[in-house]
Short mmCIF file of C-alpha atoms in Angstrom, two decimals:
data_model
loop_
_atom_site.label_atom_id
_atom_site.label_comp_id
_atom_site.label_asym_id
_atom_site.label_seq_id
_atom_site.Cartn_x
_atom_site.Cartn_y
_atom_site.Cartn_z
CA UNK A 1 78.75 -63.18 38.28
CA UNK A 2 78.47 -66.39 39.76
CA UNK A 3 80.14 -64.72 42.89
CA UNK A 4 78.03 -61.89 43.11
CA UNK A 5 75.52 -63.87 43.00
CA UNK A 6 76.95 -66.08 46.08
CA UNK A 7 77.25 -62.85 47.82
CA UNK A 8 73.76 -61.75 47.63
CA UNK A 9 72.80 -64.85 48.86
CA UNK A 10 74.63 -65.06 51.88
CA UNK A 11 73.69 -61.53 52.55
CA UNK A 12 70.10 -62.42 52.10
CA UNK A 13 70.41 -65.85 54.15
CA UNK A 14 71.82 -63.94 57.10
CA UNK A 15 68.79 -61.25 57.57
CA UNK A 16 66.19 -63.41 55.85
CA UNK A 17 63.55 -61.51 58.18
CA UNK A 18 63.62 -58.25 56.61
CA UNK A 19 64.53 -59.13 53.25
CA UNK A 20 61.15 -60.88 53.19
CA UNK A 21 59.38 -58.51 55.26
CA UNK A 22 60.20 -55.65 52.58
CA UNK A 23 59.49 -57.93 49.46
CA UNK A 24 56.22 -59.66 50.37
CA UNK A 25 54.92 -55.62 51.63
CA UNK A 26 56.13 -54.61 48.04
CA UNK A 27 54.22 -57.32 46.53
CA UNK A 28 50.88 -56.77 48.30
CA UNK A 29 50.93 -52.93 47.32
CA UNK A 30 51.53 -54.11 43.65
CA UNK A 31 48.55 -56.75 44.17
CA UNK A 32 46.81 -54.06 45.77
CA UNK A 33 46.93 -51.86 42.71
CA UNK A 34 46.05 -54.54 40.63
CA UNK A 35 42.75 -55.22 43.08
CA UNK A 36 42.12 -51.67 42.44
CA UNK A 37 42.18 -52.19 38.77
CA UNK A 38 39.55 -54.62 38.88
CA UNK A 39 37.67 -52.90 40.51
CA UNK A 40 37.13 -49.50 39.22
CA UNK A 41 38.23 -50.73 35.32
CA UNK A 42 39.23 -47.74 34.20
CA UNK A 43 38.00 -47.17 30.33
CA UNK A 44 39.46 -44.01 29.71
CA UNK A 45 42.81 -43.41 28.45
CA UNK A 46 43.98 -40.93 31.07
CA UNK A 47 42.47 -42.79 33.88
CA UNK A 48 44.24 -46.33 32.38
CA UNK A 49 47.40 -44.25 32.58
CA UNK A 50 47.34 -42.78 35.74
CA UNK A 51 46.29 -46.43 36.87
CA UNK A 52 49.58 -47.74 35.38
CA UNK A 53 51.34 -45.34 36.50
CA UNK A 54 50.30 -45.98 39.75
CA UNK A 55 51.33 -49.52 39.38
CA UNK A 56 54.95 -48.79 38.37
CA UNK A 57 54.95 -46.09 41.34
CA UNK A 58 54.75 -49.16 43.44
CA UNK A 59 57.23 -51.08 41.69
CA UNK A 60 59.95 -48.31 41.42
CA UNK A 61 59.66 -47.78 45.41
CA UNK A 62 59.92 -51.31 45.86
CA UNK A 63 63.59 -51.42 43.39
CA UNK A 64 64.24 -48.01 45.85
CA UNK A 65 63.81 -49.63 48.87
CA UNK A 66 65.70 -53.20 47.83
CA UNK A 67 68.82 -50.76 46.42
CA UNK A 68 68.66 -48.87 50.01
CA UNK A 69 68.60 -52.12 51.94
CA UNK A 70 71.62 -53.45 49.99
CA UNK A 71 73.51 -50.54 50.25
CA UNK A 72 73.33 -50.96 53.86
CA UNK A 73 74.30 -54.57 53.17
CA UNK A 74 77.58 -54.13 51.13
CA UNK A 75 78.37 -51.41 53.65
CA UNK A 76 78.57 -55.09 56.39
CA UNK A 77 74.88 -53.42 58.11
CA UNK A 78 72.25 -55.40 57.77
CA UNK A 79 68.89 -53.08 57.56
CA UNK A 80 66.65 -53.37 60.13
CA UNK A 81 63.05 -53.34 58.52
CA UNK A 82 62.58 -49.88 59.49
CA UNK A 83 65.55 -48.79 57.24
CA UNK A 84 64.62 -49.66 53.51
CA UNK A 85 63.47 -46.24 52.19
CA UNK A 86 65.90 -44.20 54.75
CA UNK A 87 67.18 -41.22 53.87
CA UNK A 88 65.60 -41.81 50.38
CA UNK A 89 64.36 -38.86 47.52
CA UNK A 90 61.96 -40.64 46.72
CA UNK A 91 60.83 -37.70 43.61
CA UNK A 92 64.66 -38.33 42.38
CA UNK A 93 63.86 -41.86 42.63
CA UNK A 94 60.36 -41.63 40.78
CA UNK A 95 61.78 -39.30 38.23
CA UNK A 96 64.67 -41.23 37.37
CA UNK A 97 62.92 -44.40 37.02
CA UNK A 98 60.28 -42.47 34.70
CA UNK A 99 62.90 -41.19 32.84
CA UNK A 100 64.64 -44.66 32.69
CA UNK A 101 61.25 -46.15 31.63
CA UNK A 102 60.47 -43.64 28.65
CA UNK A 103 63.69 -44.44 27.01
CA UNK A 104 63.04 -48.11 27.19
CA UNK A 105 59.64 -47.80 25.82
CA UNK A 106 60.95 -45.26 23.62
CA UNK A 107 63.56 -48.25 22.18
CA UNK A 108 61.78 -51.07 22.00
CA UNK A 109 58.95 -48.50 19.93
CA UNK A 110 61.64 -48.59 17.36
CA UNK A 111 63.55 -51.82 16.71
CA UNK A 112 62.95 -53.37 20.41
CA UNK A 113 67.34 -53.86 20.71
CA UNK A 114 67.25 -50.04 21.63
CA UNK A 115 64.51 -50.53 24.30
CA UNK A 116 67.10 -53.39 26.14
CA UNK A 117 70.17 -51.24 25.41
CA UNK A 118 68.51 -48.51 27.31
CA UNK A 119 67.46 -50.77 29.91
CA UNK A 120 71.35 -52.26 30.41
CA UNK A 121 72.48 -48.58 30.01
CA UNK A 122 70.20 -47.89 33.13
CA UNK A 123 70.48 -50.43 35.45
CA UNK A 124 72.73 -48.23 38.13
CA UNK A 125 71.27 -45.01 37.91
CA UNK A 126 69.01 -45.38 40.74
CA UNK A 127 72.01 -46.56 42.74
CA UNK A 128 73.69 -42.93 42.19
CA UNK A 129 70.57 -41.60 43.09
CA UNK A 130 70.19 -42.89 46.45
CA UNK A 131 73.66 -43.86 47.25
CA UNK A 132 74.83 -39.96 45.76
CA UNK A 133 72.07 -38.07 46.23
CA UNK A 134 72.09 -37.32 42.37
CA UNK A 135 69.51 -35.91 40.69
CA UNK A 136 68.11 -37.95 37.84
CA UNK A 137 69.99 -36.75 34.14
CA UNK A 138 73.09 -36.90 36.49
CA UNK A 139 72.01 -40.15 37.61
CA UNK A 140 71.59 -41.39 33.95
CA UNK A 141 74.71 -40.50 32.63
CA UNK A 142 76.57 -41.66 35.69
CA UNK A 143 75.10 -45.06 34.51
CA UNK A 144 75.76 -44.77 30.88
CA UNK A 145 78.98 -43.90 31.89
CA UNK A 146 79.83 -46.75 34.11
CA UNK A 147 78.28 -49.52 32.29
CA UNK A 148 79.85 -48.66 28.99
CA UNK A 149 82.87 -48.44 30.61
CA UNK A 150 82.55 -52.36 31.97
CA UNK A 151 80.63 -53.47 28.98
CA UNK A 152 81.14 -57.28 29.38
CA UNK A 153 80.97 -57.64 32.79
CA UNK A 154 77.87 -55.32 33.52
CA UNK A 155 75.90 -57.14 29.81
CA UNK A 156 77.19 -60.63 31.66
CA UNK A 157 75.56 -59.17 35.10
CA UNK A 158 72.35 -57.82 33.39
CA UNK A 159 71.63 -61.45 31.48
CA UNK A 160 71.87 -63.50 34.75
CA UNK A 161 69.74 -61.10 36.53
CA UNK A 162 67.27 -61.42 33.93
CA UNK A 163 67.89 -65.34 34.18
CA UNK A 164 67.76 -65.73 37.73
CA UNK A 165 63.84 -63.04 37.56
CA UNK A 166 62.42 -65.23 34.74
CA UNK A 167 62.94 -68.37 36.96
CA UNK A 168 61.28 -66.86 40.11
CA UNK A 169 58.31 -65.73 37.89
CA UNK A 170 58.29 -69.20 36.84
CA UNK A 171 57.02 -70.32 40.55
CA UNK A 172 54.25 -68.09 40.54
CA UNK A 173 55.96 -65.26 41.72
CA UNK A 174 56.72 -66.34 45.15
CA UNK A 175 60.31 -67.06 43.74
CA UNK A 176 60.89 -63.04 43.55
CA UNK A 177 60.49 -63.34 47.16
CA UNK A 178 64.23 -64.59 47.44
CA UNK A 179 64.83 -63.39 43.70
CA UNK A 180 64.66 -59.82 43.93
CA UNK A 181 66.75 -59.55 47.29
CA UNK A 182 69.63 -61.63 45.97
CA UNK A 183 69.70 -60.24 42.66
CA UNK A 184 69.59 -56.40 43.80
CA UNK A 185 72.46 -56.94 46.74
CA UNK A 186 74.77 -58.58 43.61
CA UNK A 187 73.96 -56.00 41.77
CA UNK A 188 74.77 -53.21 43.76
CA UNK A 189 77.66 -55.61 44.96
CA UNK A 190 78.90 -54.24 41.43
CA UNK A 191 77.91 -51.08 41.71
CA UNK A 192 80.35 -50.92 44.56
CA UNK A 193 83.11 -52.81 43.25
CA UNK A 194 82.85 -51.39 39.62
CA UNK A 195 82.83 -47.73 40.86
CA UNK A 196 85.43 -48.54 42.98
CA UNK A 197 84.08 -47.52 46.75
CA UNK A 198 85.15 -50.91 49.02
CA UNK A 199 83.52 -49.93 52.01
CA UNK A 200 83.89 -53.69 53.23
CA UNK A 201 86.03 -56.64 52.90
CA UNK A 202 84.19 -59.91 52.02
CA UNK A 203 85.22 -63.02 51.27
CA UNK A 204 83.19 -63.14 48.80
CA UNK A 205 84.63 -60.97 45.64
CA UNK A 206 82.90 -60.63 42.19
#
């Protein structure tokens, strides 16, 4: 993991521009929403949920567009800035993440261990969604199926991601900046690898 890790970093070091660009644009329509919250303070129950899910609208584009950009990364082409939501569905991408969501909150409703299984179980399906073009119970499964059949390494890959988030949350945030880009091009690093499809050569292996 340690690797992948290494990998996304040197991918992010070399086309620190963009990487940025995207990141800091997510962040400000996330802060945005969050302005907007304040704002209007919604008291109703249907307008604190369309609110929220306004917020995680945000959120899931931004995961869409870091996914797309390292794509083009493990593929050896650096996105221009233009290129992060390229050729994107973004309603797969919205639905699948909902989807992906529900379950979590579904699990950790119950005995909170089913909420982060569901979350581990989850953690590629937007890559078949914008990398396949699948549509978002195909999407799912493909997951499921993948990360159950790399348990260790993918639970191994999930904890340090989760490591390597809480410590840029722990600068106030600004630590995502270079967080989220170098953990999403390790992770779909795997994605590649674990599915097989070696569209590049690297010296850096996971």
């Amino acid at each position: 993991m340690g690797r992948a890790l290494s990998f996304g970093w040197a991918k992010f070091r070399s086309n620190l521009g963009p990487w940025i660009g995207v990141t800091a644009v997510g962040l400000l329509i996330y802060l945005a929403c969050l302005l907007v919250v304040q704002i209007a303070k919604p008291r109703t129950m249907l307008a604190v949920l369309f609110v929220f899910l306004m917020v995680m609208a945000a959120v899931w584009l931004l995961q869409a567009a870091m996914i797309r950009g390292a794509l083009y990364e493990t593929d050896d082409s650096p996105p221009p800035f233009g290129a992060y939501l390229r050729g994107v569905n973004v309603g797969n991408v919205l639905l699948t993440a909902l989807l992906a969501f529900a379950l979590m909150v579904l699990g950790f409703s119950l005995i909170v261990v089913p909420g982060v299984l569901a979350g581990w179980l989850s953690m590629f399906a937007l890559h078949f969604v914008i990398d396949r073009d699948q549509g978002p119970i195909e999407a799912l499964k493909s997951s499921w199926t993948l990360v159950l059949s790399h348990a260790g390494p993918t639970a191994l890959l999930a904890l340090t991601v989760a490591a390597v988030t809480i410590l840029g949350l722990l600068t106030c945030g600004l630590g995502l900046l270079v967080a989220g880009p170098v953990t999403a091009i390790a992770v779909t690093r795997a994605y590649r690898l674990l599915t097989g499809d070696h569209r590049t050569e690297d010296s850096v292996h996971m």
